[in-house]
Short mmCIF file of C-alpha atoms in Angstrom, two decimals:
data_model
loop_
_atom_site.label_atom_id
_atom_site.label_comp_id
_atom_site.label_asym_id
_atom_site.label_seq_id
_atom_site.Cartn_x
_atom_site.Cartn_y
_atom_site.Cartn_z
CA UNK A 334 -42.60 35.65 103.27
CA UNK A 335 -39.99 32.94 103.24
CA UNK A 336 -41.12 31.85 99.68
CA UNK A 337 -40.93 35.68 98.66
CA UNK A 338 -37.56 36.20 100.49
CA UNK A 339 -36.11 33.01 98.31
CA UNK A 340 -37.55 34.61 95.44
CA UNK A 341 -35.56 37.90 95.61
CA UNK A 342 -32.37 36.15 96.73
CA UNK A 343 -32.67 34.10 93.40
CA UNK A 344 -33.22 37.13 90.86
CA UNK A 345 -30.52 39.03 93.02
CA UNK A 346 -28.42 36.14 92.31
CA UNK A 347 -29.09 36.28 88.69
CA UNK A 348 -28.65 40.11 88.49
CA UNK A 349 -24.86 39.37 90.38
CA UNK A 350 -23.51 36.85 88.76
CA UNK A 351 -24.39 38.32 85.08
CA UNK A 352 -26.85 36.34 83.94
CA UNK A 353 -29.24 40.09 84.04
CA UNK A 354 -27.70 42.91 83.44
CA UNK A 355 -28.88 46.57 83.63
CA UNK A 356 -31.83 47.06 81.03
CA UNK A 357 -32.21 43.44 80.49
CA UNK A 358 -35.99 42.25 79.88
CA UNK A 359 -36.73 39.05 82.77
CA UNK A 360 -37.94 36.75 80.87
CA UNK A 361 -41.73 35.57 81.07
CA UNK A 362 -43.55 35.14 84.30
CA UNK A 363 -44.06 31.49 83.88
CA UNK A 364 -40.70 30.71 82.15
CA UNK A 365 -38.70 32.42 84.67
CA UNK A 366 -40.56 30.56 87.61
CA UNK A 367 -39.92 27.53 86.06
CA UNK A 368 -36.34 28.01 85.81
CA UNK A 369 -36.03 29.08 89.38
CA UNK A 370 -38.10 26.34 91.07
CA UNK A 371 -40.46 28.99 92.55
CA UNK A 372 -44.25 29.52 92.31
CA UNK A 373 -45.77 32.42 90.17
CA UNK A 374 -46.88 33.75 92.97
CA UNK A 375 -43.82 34.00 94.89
CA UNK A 376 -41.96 35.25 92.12
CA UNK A 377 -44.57 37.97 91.28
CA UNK A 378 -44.20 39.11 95.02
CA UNK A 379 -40.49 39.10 94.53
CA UNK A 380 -41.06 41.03 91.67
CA UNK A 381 -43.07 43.58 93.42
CA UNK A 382 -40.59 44.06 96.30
CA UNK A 383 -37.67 44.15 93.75
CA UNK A 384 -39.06 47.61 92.15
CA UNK A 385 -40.45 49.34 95.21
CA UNK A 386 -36.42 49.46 95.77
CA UNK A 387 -35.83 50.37 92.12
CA UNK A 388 -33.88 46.94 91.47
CA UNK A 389 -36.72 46.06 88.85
CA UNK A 390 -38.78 48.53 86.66
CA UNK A 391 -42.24 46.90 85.80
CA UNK A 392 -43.81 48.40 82.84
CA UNK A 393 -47.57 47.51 82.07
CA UNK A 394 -48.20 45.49 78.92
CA UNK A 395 -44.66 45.67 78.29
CA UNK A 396 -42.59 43.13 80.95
CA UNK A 397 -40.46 43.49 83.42
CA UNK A 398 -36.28 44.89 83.47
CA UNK A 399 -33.77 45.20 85.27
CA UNK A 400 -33.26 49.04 86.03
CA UNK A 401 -29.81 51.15 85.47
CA UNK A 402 -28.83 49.93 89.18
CA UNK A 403 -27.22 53.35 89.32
CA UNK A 404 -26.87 54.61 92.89
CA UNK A 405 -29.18 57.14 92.88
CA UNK A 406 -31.40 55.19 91.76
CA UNK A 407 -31.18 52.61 94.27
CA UNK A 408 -30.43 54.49 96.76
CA UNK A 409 -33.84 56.69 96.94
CA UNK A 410 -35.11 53.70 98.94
CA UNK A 411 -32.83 55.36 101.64
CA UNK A 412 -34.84 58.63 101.43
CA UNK A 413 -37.74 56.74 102.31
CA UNK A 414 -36.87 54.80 105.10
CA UNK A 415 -35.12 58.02 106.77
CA UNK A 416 -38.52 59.95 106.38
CA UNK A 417 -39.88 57.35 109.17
CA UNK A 418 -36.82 58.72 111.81
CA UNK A 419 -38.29 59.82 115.26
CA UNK A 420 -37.52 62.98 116.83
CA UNK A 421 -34.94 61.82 119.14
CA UNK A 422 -32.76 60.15 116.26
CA UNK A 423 -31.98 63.40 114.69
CA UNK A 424 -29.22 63.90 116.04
CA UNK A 425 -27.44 60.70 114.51
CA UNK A 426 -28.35 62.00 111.13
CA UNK A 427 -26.41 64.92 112.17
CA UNK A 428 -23.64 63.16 113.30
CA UNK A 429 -23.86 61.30 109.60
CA UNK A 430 -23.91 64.74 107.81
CA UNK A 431 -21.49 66.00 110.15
CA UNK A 432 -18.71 63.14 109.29
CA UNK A 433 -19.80 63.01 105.21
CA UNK A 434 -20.55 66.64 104.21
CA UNK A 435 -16.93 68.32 105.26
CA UNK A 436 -15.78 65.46 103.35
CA UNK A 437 -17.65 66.68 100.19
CA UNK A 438 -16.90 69.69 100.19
CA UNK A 439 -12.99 69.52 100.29
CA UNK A 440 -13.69 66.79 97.34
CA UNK A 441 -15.86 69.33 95.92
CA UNK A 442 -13.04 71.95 95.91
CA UNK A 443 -10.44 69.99 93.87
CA UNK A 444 -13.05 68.81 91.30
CA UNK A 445 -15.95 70.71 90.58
CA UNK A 446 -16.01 72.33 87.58
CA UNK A 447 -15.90 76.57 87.12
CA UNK A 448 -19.67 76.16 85.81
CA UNK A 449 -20.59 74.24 88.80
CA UNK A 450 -18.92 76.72 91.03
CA UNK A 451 -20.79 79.94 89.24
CA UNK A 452 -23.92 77.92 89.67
CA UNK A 453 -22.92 77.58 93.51
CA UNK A 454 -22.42 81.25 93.65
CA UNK A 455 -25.78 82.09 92.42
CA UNK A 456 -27.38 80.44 95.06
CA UNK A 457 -25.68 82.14 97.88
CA UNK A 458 -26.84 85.55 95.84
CA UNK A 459 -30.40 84.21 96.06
CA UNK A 460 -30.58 84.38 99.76
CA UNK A 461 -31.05 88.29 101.29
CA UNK A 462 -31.51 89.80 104.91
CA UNK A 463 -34.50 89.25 104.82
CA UNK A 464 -35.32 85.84 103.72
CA UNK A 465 -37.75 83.69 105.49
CA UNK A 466 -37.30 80.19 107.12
CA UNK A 467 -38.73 78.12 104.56
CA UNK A 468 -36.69 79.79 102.09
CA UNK A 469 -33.17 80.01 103.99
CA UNK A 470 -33.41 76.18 104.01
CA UNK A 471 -34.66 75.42 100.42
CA UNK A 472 -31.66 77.09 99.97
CA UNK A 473 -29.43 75.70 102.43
CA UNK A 474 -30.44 72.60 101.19
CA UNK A 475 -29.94 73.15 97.45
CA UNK A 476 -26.43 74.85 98.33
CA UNK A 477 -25.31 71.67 99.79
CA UNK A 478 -26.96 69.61 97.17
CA UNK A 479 -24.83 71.31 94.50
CA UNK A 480 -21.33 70.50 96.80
CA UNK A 481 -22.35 66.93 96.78
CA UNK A 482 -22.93 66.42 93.04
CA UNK A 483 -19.46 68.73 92.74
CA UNK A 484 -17.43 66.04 93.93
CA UNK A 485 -19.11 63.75 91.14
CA UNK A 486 -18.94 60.49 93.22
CA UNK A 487 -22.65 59.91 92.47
CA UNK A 488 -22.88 57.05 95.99
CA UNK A 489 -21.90 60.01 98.47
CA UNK A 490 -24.13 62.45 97.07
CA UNK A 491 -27.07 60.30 96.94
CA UNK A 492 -26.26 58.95 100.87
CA UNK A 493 -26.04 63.42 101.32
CA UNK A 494 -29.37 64.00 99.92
CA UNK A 495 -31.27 61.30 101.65
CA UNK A 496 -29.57 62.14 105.59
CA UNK A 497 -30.72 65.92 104.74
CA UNK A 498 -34.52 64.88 104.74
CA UNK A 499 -34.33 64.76 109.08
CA UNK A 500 -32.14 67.55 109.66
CA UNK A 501 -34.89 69.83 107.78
CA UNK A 502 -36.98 70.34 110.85
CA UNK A 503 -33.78 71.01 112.92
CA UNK A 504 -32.44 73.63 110.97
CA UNK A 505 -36.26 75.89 110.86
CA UNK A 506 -36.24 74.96 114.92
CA UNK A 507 -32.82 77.04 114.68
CA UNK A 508 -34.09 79.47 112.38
CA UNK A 509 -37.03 80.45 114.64
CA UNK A 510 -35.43 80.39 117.32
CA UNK A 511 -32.10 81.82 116.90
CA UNK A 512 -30.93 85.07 116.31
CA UNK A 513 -28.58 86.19 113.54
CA UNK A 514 -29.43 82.73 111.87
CA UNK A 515 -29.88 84.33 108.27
CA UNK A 516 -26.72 86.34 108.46
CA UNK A 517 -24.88 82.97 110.21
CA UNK A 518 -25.55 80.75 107.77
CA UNK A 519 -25.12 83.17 104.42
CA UNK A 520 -21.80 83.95 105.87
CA UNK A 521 -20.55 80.45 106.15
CA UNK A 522 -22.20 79.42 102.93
CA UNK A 523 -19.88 82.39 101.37
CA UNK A 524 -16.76 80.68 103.55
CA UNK A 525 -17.37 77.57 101.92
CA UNK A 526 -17.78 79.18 98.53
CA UNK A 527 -14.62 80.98 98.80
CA UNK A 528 -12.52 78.01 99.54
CA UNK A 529 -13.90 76.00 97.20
CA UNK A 530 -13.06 78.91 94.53
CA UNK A 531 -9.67 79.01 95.72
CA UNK A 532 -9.23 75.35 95.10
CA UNK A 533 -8.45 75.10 99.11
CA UNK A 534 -9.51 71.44 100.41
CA UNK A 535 -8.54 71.76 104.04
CA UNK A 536 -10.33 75.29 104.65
CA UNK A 537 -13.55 74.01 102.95
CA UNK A 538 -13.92 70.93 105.19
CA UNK A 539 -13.11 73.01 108.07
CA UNK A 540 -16.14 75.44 107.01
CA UNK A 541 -18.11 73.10 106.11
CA UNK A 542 -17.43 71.39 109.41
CA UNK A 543 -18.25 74.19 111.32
CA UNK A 544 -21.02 74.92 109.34
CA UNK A 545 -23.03 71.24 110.16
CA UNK A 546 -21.94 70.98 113.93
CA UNK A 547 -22.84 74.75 114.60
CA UNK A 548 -27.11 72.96 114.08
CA UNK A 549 -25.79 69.96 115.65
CA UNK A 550 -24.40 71.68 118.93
CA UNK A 551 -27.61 74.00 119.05
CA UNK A 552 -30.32 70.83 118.96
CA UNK A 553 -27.93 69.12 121.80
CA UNK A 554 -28.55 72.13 123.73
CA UNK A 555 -32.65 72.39 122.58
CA UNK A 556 -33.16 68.77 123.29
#
């Protein structure tokens, strides 16, 4: 591991300092190992770790590049490692959403765009009195999805979409076992809408505040 770990910290040195830049080709296998002081096998293992994080895109009989490095990209690997949160960490991913997502949305009200915003609107139509859990969330989730691309700072949406993955469960515990929770959350998604609309910052992140810490509040309670 402490050949492999040498390996990546060379090729991420190389991809730093400019000598790779996004969509370069590495060169060849044995070339580059020979230029790096490492074994073949090292640097293949390297390699392999390198595009499990989407740093590296190996493609089969055709070599091996450097991907776009674009956050969203890179930052899927953070989807993955939250799917592996316990139970009783939840609540710190709430906490995360709770601090980022009010944040988005009074970005999201002085820059999305008036297609984005009719887009927005249609998915608060989608959801009726008598929608079920799975799809009150699919659309929660989408809803907030859209007000995170809105504020077109690609980094904060992609850290939004990957802290949404825990909070899933919490929000169908509330579903089943709240009252009202349809109407609740239609209503605030409607709030949010509204300010947003209105080109009104402060009153989105307040909604959108009160939207997140209303599941927060009810889970401290649950737990």
């Amino acid at each position: 591991m402490a050949l492999t770990d040498e390996a990546i910290e060379k090729i991420k040195e190389m991809i730093l300092s400019g000598v790779l830049r996004p969509g370069d080709k590495l060169p060849k296998e044995a070339d580059l190992a020979e230029r790096l002081g490492l074994s073949r096998n090292s640097l293949r293992e390297a390699v392999r770790a390198l595009s499990l994080i989407r740093v590296l895109d190996v493609r089969q009989g055709d070599g091996t590049y450097v991907t776009s490095l674009e956050p969203g990209l890179l930052l899927e690997a953070l989807t993955f490692v939250v799917d592996f949160h316990r139970d009783d960490t939840v609540l710190q991913f709430l906490e995360m959403r709770r601090i980022l997502e009010p944040a988005a949305a009074a970005l999201a009200a002085q820059r999305m765009t008036e297609e984005d915003i009719a887009k927005l609107a249609t998915v608060v139509e989608e959801i009726g009195p008598d929608a079920s859990m799975e799809e009150l969330v699919a659309n929660d989730l989408e809803f907030h999805r859209l007000i995170a691309a809105g504020t077109g700072n690609a980094v904060l949406c992609s850290i939004i979409d990957g802290m949404s993955g825990p909070t899933t469960r919490a929000r169908i515990w509330r579903g089943l076992t709240q009252d009202r929770a349809v109407e609740r959350t239609r209503e605030q998604h409607l709030a949010i809408l509204d300010a947003i609309t209105a080109r009104r910052p402060e009153v989105a992140q307040s909604w959108a505040l009160i939207h997140v810490a209303g599941v927060e509040e009810w889970l401290r309670r649950a737990l």
